[in-house]
mmCIF file of C-alpha atoms in Angstrom:
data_model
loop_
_atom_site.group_PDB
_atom_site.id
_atom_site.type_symbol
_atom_site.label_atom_id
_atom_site.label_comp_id
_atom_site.label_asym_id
_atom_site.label_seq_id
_atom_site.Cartn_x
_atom_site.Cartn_y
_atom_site.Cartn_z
ATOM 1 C CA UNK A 877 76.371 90.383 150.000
ATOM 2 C CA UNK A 878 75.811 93.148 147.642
ATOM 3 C CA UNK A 879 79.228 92.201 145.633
ATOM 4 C CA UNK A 880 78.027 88.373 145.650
ATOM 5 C CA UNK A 881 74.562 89.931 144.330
ATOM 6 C CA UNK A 882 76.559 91.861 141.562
ATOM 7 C CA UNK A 883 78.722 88.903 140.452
ATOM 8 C CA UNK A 884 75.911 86.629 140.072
ATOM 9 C CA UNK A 885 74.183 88.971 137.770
ATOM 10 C CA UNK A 886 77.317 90.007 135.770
ATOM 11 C CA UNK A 887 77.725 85.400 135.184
ATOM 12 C CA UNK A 888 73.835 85.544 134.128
ATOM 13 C CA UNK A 889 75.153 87.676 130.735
ATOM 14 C CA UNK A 890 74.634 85.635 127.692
ATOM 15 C CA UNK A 891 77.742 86.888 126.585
ATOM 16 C CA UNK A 892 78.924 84.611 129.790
ATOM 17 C CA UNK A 893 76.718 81.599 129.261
ATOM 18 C CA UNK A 894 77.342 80.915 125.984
ATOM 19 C CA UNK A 895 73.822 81.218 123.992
ATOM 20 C CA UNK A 896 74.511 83.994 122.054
ATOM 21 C CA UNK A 897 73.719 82.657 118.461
ATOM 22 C CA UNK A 898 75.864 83.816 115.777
ATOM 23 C CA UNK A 899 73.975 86.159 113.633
ATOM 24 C CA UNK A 900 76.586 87.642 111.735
ATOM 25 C CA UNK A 901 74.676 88.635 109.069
ATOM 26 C CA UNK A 902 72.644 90.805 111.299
ATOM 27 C CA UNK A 903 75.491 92.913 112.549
ATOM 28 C CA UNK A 904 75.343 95.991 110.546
ATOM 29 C CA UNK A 905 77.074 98.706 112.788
ATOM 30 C CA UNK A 906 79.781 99.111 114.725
ATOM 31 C CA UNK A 907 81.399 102.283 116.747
ATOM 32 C CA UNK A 908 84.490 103.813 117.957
ATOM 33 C CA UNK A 909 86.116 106.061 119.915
ATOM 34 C CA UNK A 910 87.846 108.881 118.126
ATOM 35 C CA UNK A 911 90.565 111.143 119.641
ATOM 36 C CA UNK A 912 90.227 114.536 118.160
ATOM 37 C CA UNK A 913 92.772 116.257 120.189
ATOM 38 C CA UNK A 914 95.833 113.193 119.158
ATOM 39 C CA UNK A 915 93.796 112.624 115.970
ATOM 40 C CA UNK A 916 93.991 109.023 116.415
ATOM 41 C CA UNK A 917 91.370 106.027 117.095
ATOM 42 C CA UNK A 918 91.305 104.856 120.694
ATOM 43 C CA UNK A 919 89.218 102.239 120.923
ATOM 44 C CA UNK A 920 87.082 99.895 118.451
ATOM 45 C CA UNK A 921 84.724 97.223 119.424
ATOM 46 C CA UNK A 922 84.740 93.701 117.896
ATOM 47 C CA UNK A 923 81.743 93.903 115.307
ATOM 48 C CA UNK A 924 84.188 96.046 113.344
ATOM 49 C CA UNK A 925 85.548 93.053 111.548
ATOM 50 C CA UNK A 926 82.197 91.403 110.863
ATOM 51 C CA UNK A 927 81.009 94.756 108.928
ATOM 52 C CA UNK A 928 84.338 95.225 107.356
ATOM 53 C CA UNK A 929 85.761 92.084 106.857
ATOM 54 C CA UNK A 930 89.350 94.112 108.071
ATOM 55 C CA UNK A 931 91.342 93.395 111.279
ATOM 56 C CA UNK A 932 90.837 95.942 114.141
ATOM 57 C CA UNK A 933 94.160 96.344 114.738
ATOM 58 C CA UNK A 934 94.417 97.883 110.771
ATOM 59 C CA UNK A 935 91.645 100.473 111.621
ATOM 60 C CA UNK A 936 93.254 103.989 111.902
ATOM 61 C CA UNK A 937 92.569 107.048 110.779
ATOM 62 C CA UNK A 938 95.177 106.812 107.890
ATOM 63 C CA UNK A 939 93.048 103.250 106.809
ATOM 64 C CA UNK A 940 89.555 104.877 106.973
ATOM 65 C CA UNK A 941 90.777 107.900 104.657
ATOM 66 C CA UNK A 942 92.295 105.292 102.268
ATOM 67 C CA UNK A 943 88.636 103.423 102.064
ATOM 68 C CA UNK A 944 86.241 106.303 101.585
ATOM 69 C CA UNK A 945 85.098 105.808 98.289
ATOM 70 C CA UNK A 946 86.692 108.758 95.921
ATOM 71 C CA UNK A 947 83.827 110.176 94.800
ATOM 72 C CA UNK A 948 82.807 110.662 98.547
ATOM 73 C CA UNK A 949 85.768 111.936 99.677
ATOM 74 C CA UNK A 950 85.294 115.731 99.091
ATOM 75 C CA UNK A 951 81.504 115.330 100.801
ATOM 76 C CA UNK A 952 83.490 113.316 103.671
ATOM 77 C CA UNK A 953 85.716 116.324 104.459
ATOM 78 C CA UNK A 954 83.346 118.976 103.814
ATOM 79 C CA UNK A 955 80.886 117.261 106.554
ATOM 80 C CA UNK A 956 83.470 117.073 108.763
ATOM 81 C CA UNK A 957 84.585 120.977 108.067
ATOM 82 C CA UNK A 958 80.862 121.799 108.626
ATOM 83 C CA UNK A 959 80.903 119.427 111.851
ATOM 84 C CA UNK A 960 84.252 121.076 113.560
ATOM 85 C CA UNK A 961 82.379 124.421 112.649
ATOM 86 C CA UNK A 962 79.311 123.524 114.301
ATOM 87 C CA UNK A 963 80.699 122.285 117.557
ATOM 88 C CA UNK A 964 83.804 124.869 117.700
ATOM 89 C CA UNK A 965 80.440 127.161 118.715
ATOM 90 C CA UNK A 966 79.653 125.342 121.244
ATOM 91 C CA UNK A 967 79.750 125.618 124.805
ATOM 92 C CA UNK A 968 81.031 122.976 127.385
ATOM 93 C CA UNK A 969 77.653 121.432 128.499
ATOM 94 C CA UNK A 970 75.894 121.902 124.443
ATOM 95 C CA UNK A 971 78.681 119.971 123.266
ATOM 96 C CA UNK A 972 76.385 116.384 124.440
ATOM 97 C CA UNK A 973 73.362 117.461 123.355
ATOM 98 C CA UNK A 974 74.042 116.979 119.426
ATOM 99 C CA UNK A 975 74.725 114.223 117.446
ATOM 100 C CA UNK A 976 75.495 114.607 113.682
ATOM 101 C CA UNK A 977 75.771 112.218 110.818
ATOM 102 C CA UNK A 978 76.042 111.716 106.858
ATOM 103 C CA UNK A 979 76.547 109.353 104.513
ATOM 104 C CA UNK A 980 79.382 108.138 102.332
ATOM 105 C CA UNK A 981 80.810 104.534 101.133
ATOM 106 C CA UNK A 982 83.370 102.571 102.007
ATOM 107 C CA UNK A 983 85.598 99.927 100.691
ATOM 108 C CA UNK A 984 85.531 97.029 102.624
ATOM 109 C CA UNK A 985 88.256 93.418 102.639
ATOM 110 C CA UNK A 986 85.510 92.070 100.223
ATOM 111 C CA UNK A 987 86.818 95.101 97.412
ATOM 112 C CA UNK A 988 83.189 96.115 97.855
ATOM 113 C CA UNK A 989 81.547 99.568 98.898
ATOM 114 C CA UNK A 990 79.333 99.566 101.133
ATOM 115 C CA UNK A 991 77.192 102.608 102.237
ATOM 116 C CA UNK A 992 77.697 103.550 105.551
ATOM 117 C CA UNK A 993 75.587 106.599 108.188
ATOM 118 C CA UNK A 994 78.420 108.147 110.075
ATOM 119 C CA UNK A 995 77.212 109.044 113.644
ATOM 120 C CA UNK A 996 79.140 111.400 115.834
ATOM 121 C CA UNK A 997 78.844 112.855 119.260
ATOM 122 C CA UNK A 998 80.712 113.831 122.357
ATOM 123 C CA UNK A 999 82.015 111.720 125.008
ATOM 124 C CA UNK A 1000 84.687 114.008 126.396
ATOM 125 C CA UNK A 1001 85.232 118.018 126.298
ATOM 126 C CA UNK A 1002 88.429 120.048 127.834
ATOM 127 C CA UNK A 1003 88.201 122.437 130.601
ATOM 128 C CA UNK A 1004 88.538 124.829 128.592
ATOM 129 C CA UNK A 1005 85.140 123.667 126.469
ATOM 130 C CA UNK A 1006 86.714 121.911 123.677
ATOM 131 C CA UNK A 1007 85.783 118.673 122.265
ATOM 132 C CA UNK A 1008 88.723 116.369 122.318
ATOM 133 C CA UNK A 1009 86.968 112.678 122.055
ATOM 134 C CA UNK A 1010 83.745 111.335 120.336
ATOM 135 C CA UNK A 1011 81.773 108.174 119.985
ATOM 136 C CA UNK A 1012 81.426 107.717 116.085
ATOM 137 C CA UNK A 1013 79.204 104.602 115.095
ATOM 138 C CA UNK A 1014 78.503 103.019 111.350
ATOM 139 C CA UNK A 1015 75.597 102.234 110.578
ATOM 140 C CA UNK A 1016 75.432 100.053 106.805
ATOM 141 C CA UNK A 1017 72.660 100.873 104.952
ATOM 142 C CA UNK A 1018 71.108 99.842 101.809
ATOM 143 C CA UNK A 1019 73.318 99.463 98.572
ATOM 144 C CA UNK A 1020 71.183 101.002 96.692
ATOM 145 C CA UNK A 1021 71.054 104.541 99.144
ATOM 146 C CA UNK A 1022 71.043 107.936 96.866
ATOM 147 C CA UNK A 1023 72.481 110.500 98.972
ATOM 148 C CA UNK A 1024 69.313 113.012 99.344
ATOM 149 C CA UNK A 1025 69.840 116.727 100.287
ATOM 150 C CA UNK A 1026 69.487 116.673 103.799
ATOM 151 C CA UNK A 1027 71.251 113.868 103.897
ATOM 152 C CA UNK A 1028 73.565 115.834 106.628
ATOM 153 C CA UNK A 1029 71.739 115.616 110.125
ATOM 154 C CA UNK A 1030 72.468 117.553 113.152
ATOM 155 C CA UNK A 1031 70.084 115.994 115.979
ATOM 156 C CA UNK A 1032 69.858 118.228 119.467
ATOM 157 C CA UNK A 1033 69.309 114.682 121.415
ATOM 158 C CA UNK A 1034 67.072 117.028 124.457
ATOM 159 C CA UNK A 1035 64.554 117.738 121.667
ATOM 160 C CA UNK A 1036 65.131 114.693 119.539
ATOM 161 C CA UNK A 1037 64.291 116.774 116.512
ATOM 162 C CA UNK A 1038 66.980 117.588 113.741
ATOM 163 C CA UNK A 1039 68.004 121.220 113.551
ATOM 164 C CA UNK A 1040 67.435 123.191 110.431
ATOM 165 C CA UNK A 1041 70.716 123.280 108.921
ATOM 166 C CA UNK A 1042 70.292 126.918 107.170
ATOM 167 C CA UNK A 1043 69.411 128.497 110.655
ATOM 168 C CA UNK A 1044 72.173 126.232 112.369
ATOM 169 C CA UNK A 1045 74.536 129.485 113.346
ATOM 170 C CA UNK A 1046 71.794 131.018 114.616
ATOM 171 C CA UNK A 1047 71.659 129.443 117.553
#
């Protein structure tokens, strides 16, 4: 049967047979789902804690705020200003066709920073057009990133090219 057919492949998962190896080392990213309308965090998945080194359950909005390194924090809130600028233009359907990111560090359990790429894009708009949840995924990059000037990215995922940010209200 088509069920039978489905359950068979869904055992045949490594994550089901057991032969995943543990290559913590390689996990470098890890991505959650951010509710802009209760301003809270939804859901995150489980490589959180091998990046960070800190319990999901600790990972809220309040916590993230707290670990953004505080020399990044004023380019942390004016990306997301320029973000909830970008995307209040919007229109319903435009609002999945973009995905923006930056750049800033965070503290992780270690007392460490590490550099993380902030991606973020829709996964759910209103009826009346407004974004209320997004997929945001950290990506660590190299300790020894410099911040360059276009370091802010706004990529239209139809074209897969990265807008040019001084035309970007233009559109």
């Amino acid at each position: 049967t088509m069920e039978n057919d489905w359950n068979d492949l869904v055992k045949s998962q490594k994550s089901k047979t057991g032969n995943n190896p543990e290559n913590k080392d390689l996990v470098k990213s890890y991505y959650f789902i951010f509710d802009c309308f209760n301003n809270e965090i939804e859901y995150i998945n489980n490589t959180f804690q091998l990046v960070t080194g800190y319990d999901n359950a600790e990972f809220t909005i309040d916590k993230l705020l707290a670990i953004i390194h505080p020399d990044d924090f004023n380019y942390f809130l004016a990306s997301e200003e320029r973000g909830l600028k970008f995307t209040n233009s919007l229109s319903y359907t435009d609002h999945f066709r973009y995905q923006l990111s930056y750049t800033y560090r965070m503290l992780n359990s270690s007392n460490n920073y590490i550099w993380m790429r902030q991606f973020c894009q829709a996964i759910e708009v209103n009826e009346k057009g407004h974004l209320t949840k997004t997929l945001v995924r950290h990506q660590q990059i190299d300790d020894n990133y410099v911040r360059s000037a276009n370091d802010y990215r706004i990529l239209d995922k139809n074209t897969n090219l990265l807008l040019d940010i001084n035309n970007i209200y233009n559109l």
